[in-house]
Tab-separated table of C-alpha atoms in Angstrom:
chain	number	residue	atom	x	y	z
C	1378	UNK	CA	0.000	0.000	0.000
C	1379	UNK	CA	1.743	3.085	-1.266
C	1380	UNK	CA	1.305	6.144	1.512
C	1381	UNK	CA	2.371	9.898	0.415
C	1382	UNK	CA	1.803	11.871	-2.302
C	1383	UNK	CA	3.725	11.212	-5.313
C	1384	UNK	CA	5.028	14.793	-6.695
C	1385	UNK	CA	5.698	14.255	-10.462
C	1386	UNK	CA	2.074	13.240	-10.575
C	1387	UNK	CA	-1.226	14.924	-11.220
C	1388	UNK	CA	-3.465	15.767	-8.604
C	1389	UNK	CA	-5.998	13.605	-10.880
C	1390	UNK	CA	-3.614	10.918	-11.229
C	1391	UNK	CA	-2.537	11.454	-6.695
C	1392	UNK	CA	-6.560	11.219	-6.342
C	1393	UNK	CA	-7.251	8.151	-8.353
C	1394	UNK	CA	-4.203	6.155	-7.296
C	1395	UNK	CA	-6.152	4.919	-4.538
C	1396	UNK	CA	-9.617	4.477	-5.978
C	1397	UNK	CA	-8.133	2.228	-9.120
C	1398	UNK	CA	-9.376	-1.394	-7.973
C	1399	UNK	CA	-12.521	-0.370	-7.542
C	1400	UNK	CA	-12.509	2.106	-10.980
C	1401	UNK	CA	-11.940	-0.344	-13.371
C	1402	UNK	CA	-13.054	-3.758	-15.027
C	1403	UNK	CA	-11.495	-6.024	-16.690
C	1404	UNK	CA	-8.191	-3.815	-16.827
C	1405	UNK	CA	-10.300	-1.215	-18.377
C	1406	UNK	CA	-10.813	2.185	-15.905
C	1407	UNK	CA	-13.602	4.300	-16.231
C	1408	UNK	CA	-12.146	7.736	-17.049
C	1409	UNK	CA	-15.609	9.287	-16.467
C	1410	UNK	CA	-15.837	7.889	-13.120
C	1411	UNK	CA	-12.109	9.085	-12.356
C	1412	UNK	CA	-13.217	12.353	-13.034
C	1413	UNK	CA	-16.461	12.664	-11.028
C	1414	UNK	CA	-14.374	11.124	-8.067
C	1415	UNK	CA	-11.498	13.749	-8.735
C	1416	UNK	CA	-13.905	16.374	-9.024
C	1417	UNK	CA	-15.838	16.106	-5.948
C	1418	UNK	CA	-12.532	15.587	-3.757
C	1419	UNK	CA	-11.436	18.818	-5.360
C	1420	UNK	CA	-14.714	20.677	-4.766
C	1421	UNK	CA	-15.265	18.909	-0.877
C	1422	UNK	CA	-11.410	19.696	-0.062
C	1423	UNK	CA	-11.234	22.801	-1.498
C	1424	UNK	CA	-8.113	22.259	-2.976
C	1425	UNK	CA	-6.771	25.406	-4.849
C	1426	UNK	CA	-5.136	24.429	-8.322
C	1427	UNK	CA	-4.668	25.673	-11.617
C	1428	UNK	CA	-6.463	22.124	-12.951
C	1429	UNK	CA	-6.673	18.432	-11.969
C	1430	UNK	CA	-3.743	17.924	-14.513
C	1431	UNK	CA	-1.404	20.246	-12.040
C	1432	UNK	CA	1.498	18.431	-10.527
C	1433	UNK	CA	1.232	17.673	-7.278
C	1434	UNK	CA	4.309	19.473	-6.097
C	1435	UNK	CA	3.599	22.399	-7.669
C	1436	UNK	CA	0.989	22.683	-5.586
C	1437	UNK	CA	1.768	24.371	-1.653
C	1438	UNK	CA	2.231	22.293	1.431
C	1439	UNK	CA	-1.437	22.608	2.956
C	1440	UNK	CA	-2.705	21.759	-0.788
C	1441	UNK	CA	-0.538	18.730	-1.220
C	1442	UNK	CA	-1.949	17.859	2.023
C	1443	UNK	CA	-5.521	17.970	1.129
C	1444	UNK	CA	-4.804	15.719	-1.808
C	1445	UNK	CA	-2.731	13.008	0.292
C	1446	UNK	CA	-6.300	13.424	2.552
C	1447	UNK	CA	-8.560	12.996	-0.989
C	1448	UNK	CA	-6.460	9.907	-1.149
């Protein structure tokens, strides 16, 4: 079980890390669902970025925190 954020990712691709099992079927992942998931976590958490495609550690300390929290 990975823990931490992983900086040279997207905060779409920090959020959905954890959610994958239960995204996808047959190998397949349900982009759709990845980004209502995302979405809401960004909304709830009010995490303040430029876009879900941001990097991670671009992002400041209490941000990268919210998105470790998302996780």
């Amino acid at each position: 079980k990975a823990e931490g954020i992983v900086p040279g990712l997207s905060v779409r691709e920090n959020i959905a890390l954890a959610a994958l099992p239960g995204l996808s079927r047959f190998g397949l992942v349900d982009e759709k669902r990845v980004d209502k998931i995302v979405d809401t976590f960004v909304q709830r958490l009010r995490i303040k970025t430029s876009g879900v495609g941001q990097k991670v550690g671009e992002l400041s300390g209490g941000n990268q925190q919210k998105v470790l929290l998302a996780r």
